[in-house]
Short mmCIF file of C-alpha atoms in Angstrom, two decimals:
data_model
loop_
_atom_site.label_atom_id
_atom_site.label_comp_id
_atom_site.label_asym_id
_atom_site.label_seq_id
_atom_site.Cartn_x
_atom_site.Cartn_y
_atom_site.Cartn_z
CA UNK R 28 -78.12 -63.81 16.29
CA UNK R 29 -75.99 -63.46 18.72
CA UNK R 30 -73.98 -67.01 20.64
CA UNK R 31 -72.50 -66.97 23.83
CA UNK R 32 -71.08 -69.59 26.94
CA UNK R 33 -71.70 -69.85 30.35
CA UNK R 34 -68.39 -71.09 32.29
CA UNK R 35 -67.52 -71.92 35.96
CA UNK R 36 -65.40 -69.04 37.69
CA UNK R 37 -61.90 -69.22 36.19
CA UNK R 38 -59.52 -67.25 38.41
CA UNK R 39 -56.62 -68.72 36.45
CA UNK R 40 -56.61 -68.08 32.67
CA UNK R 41 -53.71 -71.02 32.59
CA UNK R 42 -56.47 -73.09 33.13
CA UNK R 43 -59.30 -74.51 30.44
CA UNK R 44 -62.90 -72.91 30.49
CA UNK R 45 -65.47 -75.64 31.87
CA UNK R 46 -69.33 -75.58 31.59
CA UNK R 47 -70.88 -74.59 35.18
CA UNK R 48 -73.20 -76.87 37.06
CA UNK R 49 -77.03 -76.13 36.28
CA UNK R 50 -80.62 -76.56 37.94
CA UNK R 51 -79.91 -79.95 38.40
CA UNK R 52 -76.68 -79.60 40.42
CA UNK R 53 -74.83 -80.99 36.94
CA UNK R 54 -72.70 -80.06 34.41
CA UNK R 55 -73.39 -80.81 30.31
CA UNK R 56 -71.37 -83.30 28.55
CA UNK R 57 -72.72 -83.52 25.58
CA UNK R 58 -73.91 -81.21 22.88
CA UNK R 59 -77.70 -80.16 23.21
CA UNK R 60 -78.78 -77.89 20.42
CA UNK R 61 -81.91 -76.42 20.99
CA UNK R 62 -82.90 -78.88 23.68
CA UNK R 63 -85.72 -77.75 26.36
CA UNK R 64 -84.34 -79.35 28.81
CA UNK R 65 -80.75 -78.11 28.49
CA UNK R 66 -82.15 -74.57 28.51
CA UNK R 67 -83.89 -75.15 31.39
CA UNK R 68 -80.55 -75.75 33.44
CA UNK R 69 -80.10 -71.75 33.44
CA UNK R 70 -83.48 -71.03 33.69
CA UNK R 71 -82.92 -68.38 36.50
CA UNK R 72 -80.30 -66.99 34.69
CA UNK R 73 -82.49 -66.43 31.90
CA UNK R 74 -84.83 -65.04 33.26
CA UNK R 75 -82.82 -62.59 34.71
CA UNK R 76 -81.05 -61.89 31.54
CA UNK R 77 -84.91 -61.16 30.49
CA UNK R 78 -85.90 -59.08 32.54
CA UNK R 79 -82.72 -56.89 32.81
CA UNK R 80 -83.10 -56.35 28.98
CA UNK R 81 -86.74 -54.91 29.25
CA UNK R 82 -85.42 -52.57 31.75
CA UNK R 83 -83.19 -51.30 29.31
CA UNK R 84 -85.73 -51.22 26.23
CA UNK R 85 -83.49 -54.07 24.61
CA UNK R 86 -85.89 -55.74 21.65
CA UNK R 87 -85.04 -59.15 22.18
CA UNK R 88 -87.08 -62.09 20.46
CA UNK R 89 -85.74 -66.11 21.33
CA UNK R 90 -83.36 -67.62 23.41
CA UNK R 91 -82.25 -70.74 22.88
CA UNK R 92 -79.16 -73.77 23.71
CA UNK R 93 -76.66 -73.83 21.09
CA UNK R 94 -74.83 -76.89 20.10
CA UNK R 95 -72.03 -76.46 22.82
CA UNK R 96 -72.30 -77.35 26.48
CA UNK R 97 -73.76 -74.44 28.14
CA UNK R 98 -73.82 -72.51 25.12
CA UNK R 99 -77.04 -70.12 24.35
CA UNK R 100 -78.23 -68.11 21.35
CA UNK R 101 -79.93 -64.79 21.68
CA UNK R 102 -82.14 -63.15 18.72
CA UNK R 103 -82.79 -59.59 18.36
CA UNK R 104 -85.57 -57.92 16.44
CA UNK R 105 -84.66 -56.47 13.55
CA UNK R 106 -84.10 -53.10 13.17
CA UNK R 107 -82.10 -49.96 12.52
CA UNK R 108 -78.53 -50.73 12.34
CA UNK R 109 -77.23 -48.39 14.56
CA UNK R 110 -79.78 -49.20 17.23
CA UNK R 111 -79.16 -53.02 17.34
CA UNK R 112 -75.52 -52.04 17.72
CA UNK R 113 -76.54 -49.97 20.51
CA UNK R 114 -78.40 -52.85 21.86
CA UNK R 115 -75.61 -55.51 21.40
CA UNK R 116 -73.27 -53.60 23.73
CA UNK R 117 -75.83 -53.33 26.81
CA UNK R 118 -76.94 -57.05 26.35
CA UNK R 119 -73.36 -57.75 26.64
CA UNK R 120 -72.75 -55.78 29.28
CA UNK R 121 -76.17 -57.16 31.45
CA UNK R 122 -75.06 -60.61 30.18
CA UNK R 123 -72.23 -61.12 31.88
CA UNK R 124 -72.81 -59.04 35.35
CA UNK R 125 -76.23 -61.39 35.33
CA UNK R 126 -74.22 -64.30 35.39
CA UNK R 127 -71.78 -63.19 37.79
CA UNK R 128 -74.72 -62.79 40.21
CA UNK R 129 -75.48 -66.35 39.86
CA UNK R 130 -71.49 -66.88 40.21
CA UNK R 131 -70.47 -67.72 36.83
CA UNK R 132 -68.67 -66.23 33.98
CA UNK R 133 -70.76 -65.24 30.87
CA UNK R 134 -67.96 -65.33 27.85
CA UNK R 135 -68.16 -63.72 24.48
CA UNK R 136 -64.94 -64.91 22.96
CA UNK R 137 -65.12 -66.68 19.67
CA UNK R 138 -63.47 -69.77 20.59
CA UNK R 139 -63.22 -70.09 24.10
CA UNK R 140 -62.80 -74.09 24.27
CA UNK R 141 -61.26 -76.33 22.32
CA UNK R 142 -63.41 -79.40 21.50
CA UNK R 143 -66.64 -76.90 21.64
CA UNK R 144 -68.15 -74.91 18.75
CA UNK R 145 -67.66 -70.86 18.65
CA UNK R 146 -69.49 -68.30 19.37
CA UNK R 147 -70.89 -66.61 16.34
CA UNK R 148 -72.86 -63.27 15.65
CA UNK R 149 -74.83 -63.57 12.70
CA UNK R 150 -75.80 -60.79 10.61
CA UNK R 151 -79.26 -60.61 9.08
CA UNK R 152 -79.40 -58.11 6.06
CA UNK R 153 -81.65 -56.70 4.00
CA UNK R 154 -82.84 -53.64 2.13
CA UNK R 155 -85.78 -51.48 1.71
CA UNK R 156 -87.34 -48.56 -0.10
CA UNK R 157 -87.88 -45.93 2.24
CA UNK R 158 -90.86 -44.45 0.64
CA UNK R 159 -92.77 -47.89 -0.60
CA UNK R 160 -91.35 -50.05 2.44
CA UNK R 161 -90.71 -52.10 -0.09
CA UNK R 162 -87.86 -54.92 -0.16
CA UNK R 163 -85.21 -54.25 -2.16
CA UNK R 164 -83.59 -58.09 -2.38
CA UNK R 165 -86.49 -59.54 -3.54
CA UNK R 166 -87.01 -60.06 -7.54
CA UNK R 167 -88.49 -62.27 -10.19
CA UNK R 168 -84.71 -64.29 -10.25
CA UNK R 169 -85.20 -67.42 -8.30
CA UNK R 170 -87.18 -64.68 -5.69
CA UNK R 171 -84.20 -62.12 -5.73
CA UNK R 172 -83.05 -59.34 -7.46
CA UNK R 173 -80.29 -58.29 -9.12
CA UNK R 174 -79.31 -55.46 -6.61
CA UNK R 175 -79.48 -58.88 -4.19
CA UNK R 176 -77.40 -60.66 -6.29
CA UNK R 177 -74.61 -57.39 -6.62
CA UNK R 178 -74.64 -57.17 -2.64
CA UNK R 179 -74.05 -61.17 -2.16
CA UNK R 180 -70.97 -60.38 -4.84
CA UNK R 181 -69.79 -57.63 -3.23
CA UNK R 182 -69.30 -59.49 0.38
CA UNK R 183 -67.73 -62.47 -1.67
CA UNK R 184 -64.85 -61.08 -2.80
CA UNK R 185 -64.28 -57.82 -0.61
CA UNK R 186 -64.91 -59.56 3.06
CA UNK R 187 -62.23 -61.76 2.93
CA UNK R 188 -59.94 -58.85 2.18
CA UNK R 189 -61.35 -56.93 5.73
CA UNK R 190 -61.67 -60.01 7.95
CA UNK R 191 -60.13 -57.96 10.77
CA UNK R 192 -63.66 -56.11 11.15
CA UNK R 193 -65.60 -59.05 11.72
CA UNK R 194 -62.68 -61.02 13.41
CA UNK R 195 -60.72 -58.60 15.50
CA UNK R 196 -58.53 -61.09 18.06
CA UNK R 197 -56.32 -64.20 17.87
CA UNK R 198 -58.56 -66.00 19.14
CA UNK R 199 -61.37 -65.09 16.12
CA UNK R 200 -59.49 -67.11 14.15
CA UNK R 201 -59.71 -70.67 15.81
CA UNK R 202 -63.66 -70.34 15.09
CA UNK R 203 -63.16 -70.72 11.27
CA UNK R 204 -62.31 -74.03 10.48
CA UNK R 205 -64.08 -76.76 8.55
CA UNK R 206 -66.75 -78.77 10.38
CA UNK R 207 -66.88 -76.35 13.79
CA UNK R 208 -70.24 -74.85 13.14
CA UNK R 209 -68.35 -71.69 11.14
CA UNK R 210 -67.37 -71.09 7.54
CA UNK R 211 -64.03 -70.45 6.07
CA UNK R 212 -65.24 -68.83 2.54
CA UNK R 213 -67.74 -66.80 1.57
CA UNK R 214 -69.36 -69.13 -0.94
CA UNK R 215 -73.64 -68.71 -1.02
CA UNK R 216 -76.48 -70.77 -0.96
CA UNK R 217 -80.34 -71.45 0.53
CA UNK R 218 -80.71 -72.28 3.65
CA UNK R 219 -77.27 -73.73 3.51
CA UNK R 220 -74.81 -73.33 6.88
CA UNK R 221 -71.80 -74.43 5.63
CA UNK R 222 -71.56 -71.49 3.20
CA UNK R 223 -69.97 -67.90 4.71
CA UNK R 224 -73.00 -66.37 3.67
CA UNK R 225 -76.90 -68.08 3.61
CA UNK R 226 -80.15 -67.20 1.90
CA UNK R 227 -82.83 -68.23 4.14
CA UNK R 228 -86.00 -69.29 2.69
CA UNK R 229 -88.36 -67.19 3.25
CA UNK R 230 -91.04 -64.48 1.40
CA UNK R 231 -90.58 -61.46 -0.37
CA UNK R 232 -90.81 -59.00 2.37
CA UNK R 233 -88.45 -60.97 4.59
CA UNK R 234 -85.71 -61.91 1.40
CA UNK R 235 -82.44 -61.11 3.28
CA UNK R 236 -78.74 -62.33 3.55
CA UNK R 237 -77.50 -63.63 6.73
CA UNK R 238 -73.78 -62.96 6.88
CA UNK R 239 -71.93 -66.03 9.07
CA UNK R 240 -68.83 -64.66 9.13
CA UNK R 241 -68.50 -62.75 12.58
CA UNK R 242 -67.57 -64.10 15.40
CA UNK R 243 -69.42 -63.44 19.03
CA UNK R 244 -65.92 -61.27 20.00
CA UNK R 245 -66.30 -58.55 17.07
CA UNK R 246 -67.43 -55.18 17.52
CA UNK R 247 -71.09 -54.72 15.86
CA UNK R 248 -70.30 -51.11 14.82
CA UNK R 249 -67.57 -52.66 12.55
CA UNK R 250 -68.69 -55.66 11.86
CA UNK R 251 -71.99 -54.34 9.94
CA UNK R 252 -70.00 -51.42 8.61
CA UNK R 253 -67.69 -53.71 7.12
CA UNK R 254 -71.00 -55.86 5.23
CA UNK R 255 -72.88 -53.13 4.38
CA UNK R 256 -69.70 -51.09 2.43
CA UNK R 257 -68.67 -54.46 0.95
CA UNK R 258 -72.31 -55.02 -0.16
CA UNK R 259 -72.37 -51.40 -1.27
CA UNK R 260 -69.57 -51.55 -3.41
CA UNK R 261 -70.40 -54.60 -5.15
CA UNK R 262 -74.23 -52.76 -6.08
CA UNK R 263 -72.10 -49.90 -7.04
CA UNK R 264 -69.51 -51.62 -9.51
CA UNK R 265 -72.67 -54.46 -10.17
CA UNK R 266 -70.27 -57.39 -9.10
CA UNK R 267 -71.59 -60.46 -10.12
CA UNK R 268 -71.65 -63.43 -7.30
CA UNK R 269 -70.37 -66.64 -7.63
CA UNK R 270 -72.90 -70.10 -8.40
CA UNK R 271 -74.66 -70.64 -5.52
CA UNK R 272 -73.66 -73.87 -3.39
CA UNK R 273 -76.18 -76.52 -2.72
CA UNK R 274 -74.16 -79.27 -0.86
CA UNK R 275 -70.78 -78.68 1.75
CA UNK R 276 -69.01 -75.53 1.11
CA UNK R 277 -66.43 -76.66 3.38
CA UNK R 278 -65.16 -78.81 0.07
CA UNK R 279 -64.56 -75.41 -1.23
CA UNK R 280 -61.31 -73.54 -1.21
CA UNK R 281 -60.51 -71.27 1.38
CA UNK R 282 -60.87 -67.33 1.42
CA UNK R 283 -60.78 -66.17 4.61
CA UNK R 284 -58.21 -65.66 6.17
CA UNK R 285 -56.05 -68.21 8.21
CA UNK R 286 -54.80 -65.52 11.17
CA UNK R 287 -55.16 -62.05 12.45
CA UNK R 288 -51.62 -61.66 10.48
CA UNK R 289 -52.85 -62.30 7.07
CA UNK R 290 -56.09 -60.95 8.12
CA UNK R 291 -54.18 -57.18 8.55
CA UNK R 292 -51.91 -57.44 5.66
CA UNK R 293 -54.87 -58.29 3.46
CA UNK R 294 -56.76 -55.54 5.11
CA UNK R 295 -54.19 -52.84 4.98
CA UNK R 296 -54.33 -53.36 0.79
CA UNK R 297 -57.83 -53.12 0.23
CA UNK R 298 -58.37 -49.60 -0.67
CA UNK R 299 -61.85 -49.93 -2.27
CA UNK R 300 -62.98 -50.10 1.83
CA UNK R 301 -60.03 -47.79 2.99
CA UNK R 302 -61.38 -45.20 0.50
CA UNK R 303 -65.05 -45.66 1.69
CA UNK R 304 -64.08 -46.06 5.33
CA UNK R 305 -61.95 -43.67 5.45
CA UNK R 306 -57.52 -43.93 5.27
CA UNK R 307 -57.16 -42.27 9.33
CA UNK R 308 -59.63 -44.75 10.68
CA UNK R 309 -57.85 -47.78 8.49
CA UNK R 310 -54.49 -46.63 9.68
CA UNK R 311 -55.25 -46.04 13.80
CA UNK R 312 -57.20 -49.17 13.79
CA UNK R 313 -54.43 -51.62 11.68
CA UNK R 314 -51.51 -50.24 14.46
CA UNK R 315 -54.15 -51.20 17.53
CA UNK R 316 -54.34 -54.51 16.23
CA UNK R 317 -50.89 -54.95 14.96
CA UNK R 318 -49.76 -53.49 18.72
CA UNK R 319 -52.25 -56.35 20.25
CA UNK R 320 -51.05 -58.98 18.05
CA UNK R 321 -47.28 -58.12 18.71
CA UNK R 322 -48.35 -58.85 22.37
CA UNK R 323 -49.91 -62.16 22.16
CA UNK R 324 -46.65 -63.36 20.06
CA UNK R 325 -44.39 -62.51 23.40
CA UNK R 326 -46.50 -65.28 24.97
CA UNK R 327 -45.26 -68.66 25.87
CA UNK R 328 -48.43 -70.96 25.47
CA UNK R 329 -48.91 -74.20 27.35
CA UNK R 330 -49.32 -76.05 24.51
CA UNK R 331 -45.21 -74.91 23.97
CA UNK R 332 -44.58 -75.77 27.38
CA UNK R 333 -46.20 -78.92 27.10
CA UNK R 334 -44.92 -80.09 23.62
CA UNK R 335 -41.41 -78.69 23.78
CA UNK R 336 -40.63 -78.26 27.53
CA UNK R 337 -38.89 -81.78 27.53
CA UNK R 338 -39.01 -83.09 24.28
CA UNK R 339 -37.08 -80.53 22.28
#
């Protein structure tokens, strides 16, 4: 599942993100999750977005609105991992050129407005047996299985500790906090969207995990790299999960990290992944991100300039 906003041209990045006008000559003002009518606004651009994808083999299933003004939802088919990655990268790619024929920005940033949700990019996971077919996550315990119950443990306690994988900017960061539509632990439960991680409720062949943690910005290469080798290592070492959640895990403490500067220090400790990912690929991609964040802390923000400018 994979969130993104439309936005009027913005030609000065000083300047806040609007929604564009739609159909109607209008702009939204108010939040419209899954609403016909609000979809209908881009229809064109939808349709456009449609039938660029089938050009390029993309195996798209529904779009709808989101809960932010202008803000739409794509789901892919599932699949091999490596191919949906494949395919998140071109539908990024037609996305946004489709939307600057229709002369507006397409944005894939994780928070790009203040008072709006983010933009998420929800991971849907599960396991099979490549001879039987079979699905691996489903069991006789409350319909999953212990190998289920190993994975869910191992993306509790080793994704916090690689957040910069699934949250790669600054701006990754604003998404998480409490009542934004994106979690800030990893704690589990059914059908439950306040928790980092959800068990939808479904059958035996479909018994996955959806993973709620990455943000629309992250790279899908790393971000499923970084679920599958934390739900790999808890199956290997048979890490237990925590009790699953049945009412607001936003009441529960924090894991995740609060930055992209706690995110690398945490990261560049956690050898269990470093060992399994490999120490080069660790190393080069900690001093991108460290260069990156060194850069954004040279900038003077307008909420400085606004706050301290003549008050300080």
């Amino acid at each position: 599942e994979l969130e993104f906003y439309l936005t009027e041209v913005n030609a000065d990045p000083d300047l806040p993100l609007v929604p564009p006008a739609g159909r109607s000559g209008r702009s939204e003002t108010a939040s419209q999750p899954y609403g016909l009518e609000a979809v209908t606004e881009y229809e064109d651009i939808i349709e456009d977005i449609y039938e660029y994808a089938e050009t390029a083999s993309l195996h798209l299933d529904t779009m709808i609105h989101e809960a932010g003004t202008a803000q739409l939802e794509i789901n892919f088919n599932h699949g091999d991992p490596i191919r949906l990655c494949d395919q998140v990268i071109v539908f990024k790619r037609i996305v946004r050129q489709v939307a600057l024929k229709h002369g507006v920005y397409a944005t894939f940033m994780a928070k790009p407005m203040e008072h709006q949700p983010g933009s998420a990019m929800h991971l849907h996971i599960s396991a099979e047996n490549k001879q039987t077919g079979q699905n691996l996550f489903a069991g006789d315990l409350n319909g999953l299985s212990p190998l289920f119950h190993n994975f869910v443990g191992g993306l509790q306690r080793l994704l916090p500790e690689i957040a910069p994988l699934f949250a790669p900017n600054v701006n990754s960061f604003r998404r998480m906090r409490p009542g934004h539509a994106a979690p800030i632990n990893l704690q589990w439960g059914y059908d439950n969207r306040t928790c980092g991680l959800r068990v939808p409720i479904t059958d035996a062949a479909n018994t996955r995990i959806e993973n709620r943690v990455p943000g629309a910005d992250t790279n899908p290469y790393l971000a499923l790299a970084a679920s599958l080798v934390c739900g790999y290592i808890g199956i290997r070492d048979r890490i237990a999960p925590m009790p699953l959640v049945d009412g607001n895990a936003y009441l529960y403490d924090r894991t995740l990290p609060r930055n992209l500067d706690e995110g690398l220090d945490r990261m560049a400790r956690c050898q269990p992944v470093i060992d399994l990912l490999g120490e080069h690929f660790i190393r080069c991609f900690l001093l991108i991100k460290a260069d990156e964040l060194n850069a954004f802390q040279g900038v003077i923000s307008s909420w400085e300039r606004d706050h301290l400018l003549l008050k300080v």
